[in-house]
Amino acid sequence: MVAPEALFVDGPNGRLFALLQRPPRGMPVRGAVLHVPAFAEEMNKTRRMTALMTKALSDQGWWVLRPDLSGSGDSAGEFSGTTWKGWIDDLECMDRWIADTSGSEPVIWATRAGCLLATALIERGAASRKLMFWQPVASGKLHLQQFLRLKVAGGLMQEGGGTVSTAALLKQLQGGQAIEIAGYELSPALALGLERAELRPPACGGQVACIEVSGADAPALSIPLQKAKEAWRSAGWSFQASVVHGPAFWQTQEIEEVPALLDATGQAFASLEAE
Amino acid sequence: MRAFVWRRSVDTAREVVKVLDEVLGLGERAGRFTTSTPLLGDIPELDSMAVVSVLTLLEERFGFVVDDDEMSGEVFSTVGSLAAFVEAKLA
């Protein structure tokens, strides 16, 4: 197996770090993939699954680029200085880089809130028309709410309990004040950008494959994803959605692997390629 | 409108334990959980991030929304108190 290359690219907001996984020598190249990571702690928890999927894809002949967005991982900048728009700028840069380097428009594979960024990237004019979404976040507002909740929950753990509310925290952000949550310094620009983001179908049309993971005995597509499916199809997108059984690996305390997701994703890539 | 009706509260407790198991990775310990098993303060893995993950998973699995003022230490004191909270949300 070829080890991934660590590389630095000059991005619009500073130096961006990325891992590039090439297919094994002699393997016919099927195309390129640009990965868009999940938000904050979910990015850390999904690293292993991302690495496993990257290997599976590259073994099948795909180039896979995994960037760290500004202010995260090994890329330049502090988390406190990041903005939602800045992250879309970073992705635009990485999208161009992998397209130029590999010679083909990448499939954009996004995890969780990364799906919101991927959607914004296409809306902005990126040429890719093939999307792979893992457990997509449909509402940036809800995702922000759940992130703010960490601070409320933190108050529960203390003697006397905290009485901060997510509504009060949101007001602080709207008033221009950054908030520290679970070790992350959240800037208003980042928070409010996330808050406004929705999984809305870009006008250009294309193909998207979504996979959710559920631990329920009878796994079923979530209601938000069912709604998204209808909206995207109405807007002219080919939208395939499925669910596999497994743990919520983006939020479990222990890092989990979901083999069923790796298999289902491999199949979805074959379908995306075929059309 | 609920998609299904819980006939006995032991069903809710069992589902709650499943969610706790999924988020915390309890393994064998989950099999020993009863409604009187203490949670907050007794399970080291149950930190603030896990509390939020448990609530989020319960919301997504059962289809209700938890308000800030419903988040209290009492809700998470035992398996039984958490199950009672879920039942009240479903009622």
PDB file of C-alpha atoms in Angstrom, chain A residues 41 45 112 135 142 145-147 149-150 152-154 156-157 164-167 182 184 214-217 246-248 250-254 256, chain B residues 15 18 21-25 40-41 44-57 59-61 65-68 71-73 76:
ATOM      1  CA  GLU A  41     -14.755  17.250  17.773  1.00  0.00           C
ATOM      2  CA  LYS A  45     -13.854  11.124  16.116  1.00  0.00           C
ATOM      3  CA  ARG A 112     -21.594  15.456   8.745  1.00  0.00           C
ATOM      4  CA  GLN A 135     -24.574  11.142   7.809  1.00  0.00           C
ATOM      5  CA  LEU A 142     -29.531  22.567  14.764  1.00  0.00           C
ATOM      6  CA  GLN A 145     -27.506  24.364  18.850  1.00  0.00           C
ATOM      7  CA  GLN A 146     -26.143  20.908  19.701  1.00  0.00           C
ATOM      8  CA  PHE A 147     -22.627  22.336  19.884  1.00  0.00           C
ATOM      9  CA  ARG A 149     -25.465  22.573  24.326  1.00  0.00           C
ATOM     10  CA  LEU A 150     -22.031  21.269  25.321  1.00  0.00           C
ATOM     11  CA  VAL A 152     -25.015  23.907  29.048  1.00  0.00           C
ATOM     12  CA  ALA A 153     -24.146  20.276  29.768  1.00  0.00           C
ATOM     13  CA  GLY A 154     -20.801  21.411  31.198  1.00  0.00           C
ATOM     14  CA  LEU A 156     -24.655  20.362  34.820  1.00  0.00           C
ATOM     15  CA  MET A 157     -21.454  18.640  35.818  1.00  0.00           C
ATOM     16  CA  VAL A 164     -26.541  29.367  30.829  1.00  0.00           C
ATOM     17  CA  SER A 165     -28.945  28.637  27.966  1.00  0.00           C
ATOM     18  CA  THR A 166     -28.237  28.025  24.284  1.00  0.00           C
ATOM     19  CA  ALA A 167     -30.456  31.032  23.526  1.00  0.00           C
ATOM     20  CA  ALA A 182     -15.323  22.272  25.054  1.00  0.00           C
ATOM     21  CA  TYR A 184     -12.932  25.395  21.078  1.00  0.00           C
ATOM     22  CA  SER A 214     -28.128   3.910  12.683  1.00  0.00           C
ATOM     23  CA  GLY A 215     -27.816   1.709  15.753  1.00  0.00           C
ATOM     24  CA  ALA A 216     -31.562   1.105  15.922  1.00  0.00           C
ATOM     25  CA  ASP A 217     -32.780  -2.497  15.543  1.00  0.00           C
ATOM     26  CA  GLY A 246     -23.752   0.582  13.134  1.00  0.00           C
ATOM     27  CA  PRO A 247     -22.735   2.947  15.954  1.00  0.00           C
ATOM     28  CA  ALA A 248     -22.869   6.759  15.661  1.00  0.00           C
ATOM     29  CA  TRP A 250     -19.001  10.654  14.830  1.00  0.00           C
ATOM     30  CA  GLN A 251     -20.076  11.020  18.462  1.00  0.00           C
ATOM     31  CA  THR A 252     -19.274   7.855  20.408  1.00  0.00           C
ATOM     32  CA  GLN A 253     -16.818   8.096  23.298  1.00  0.00           C
ATOM     33  CA  GLU A 254     -14.721   5.265  21.879  1.00  0.00           C
ATOM     34  CA  GLU A 256     -15.685   3.050  16.352  1.00  0.00           C
TER      35      GLU A 256
ATOM     36  CA  GLU B  15     -34.027   1.588  24.738  1.00  0.00           C
ATOM     37  CA  LYS B  18     -29.149   0.820  24.339  1.00  0.00           C
ATOM     38  CA  ASP B  21     -24.382   1.706  25.441  1.00  0.00           C
ATOM     39  CA  GLU B  22     -24.011   3.078  21.915  1.00  0.00           C
ATOM     40  CA  VAL B  23     -22.646   6.435  23.013  1.00  0.00           C
ATOM     41  CA  LEU B  24     -20.500   5.306  25.930  1.00  0.00           C
ATOM     42  CA  GLY B  25     -19.380   1.891  24.647  1.00  0.00           C
ATOM     43  CA  LEU B  40     -24.075  11.090  36.364  1.00  0.00           C
ATOM     44  CA  GLY B  41     -21.075  11.017  38.633  1.00  0.00           C
ATOM     45  CA  PRO B  44     -16.594   8.135  34.211  1.00  0.00           C
ATOM     46  CA  GLU B  45     -17.308   8.141  30.456  1.00  0.00           C
ATOM     47  CA  LEU B  46     -20.425  10.262  31.020  1.00  0.00           C
ATOM     48  CA  ASP B  47     -18.851  13.704  30.609  1.00  0.00           C
ATOM     49  CA  SER B  48     -20.574  16.789  29.190  1.00  0.00           C
ATOM     50  CA  MET B  49     -19.870  15.726  25.603  1.00  0.00           C
ATOM     51  CA  ALA B  50     -21.427  12.316  26.268  1.00  0.00           C
ATOM     52  CA  VAL B  51     -24.472  13.921  27.915  1.00  0.00           C
ATOM     53  CA  VAL B  52     -25.065  15.950  24.759  1.00  0.00           C
ATOM     54  CA  SER B  53     -24.498  12.892  22.533  1.00  0.00           C
ATOM     55  CA  VAL B  54     -26.988  10.856  24.572  1.00  0.00           C
ATOM     56  CA  LEU B  55     -29.605  13.619  24.358  1.00  0.00           C
ATOM     57  CA  THR B  56     -29.015  14.080  20.627  1.00  0.00           C
ATOM     58  CA  LEU B  57     -29.337  10.362  19.946  1.00  0.00           C
ATOM     59  CA  GLU B  59     -33.938  13.115  20.171  1.00  0.00           C
ATOM     60  CA  GLU B  60     -33.141  11.543  16.808  1.00  0.00           C
ATOM     61  CA  ARG B  61     -34.255   8.031  17.811  1.00  0.00           C
ATOM     62  CA  VAL B  65     -36.680  17.962  21.112  1.00  0.00           C
ATOM     63  CA  VAL B  66     -35.030  18.666  24.449  1.00  0.00           C
ATOM     64  CA  ASP B  67     -35.135  22.275  25.681  1.00  0.00           C
ATOM     65  CA  ASP B  68     -32.290  23.747  27.711  1.00  0.00           C
ATOM     66  CA  MET B  71     -31.481  19.512  30.975  1.00  0.00           C
ATOM     67  CA  SER B  72     -30.811  18.939  34.645  1.00  0.00           C
ATOM     68  CA  GLY B  73     -28.612  16.741  36.788  1.00  0.00           C
ATOM     69  CA  PHE B  76     -29.340  11.954  34.393  1.00  0.00           C
TER      70      PHE B  76
END
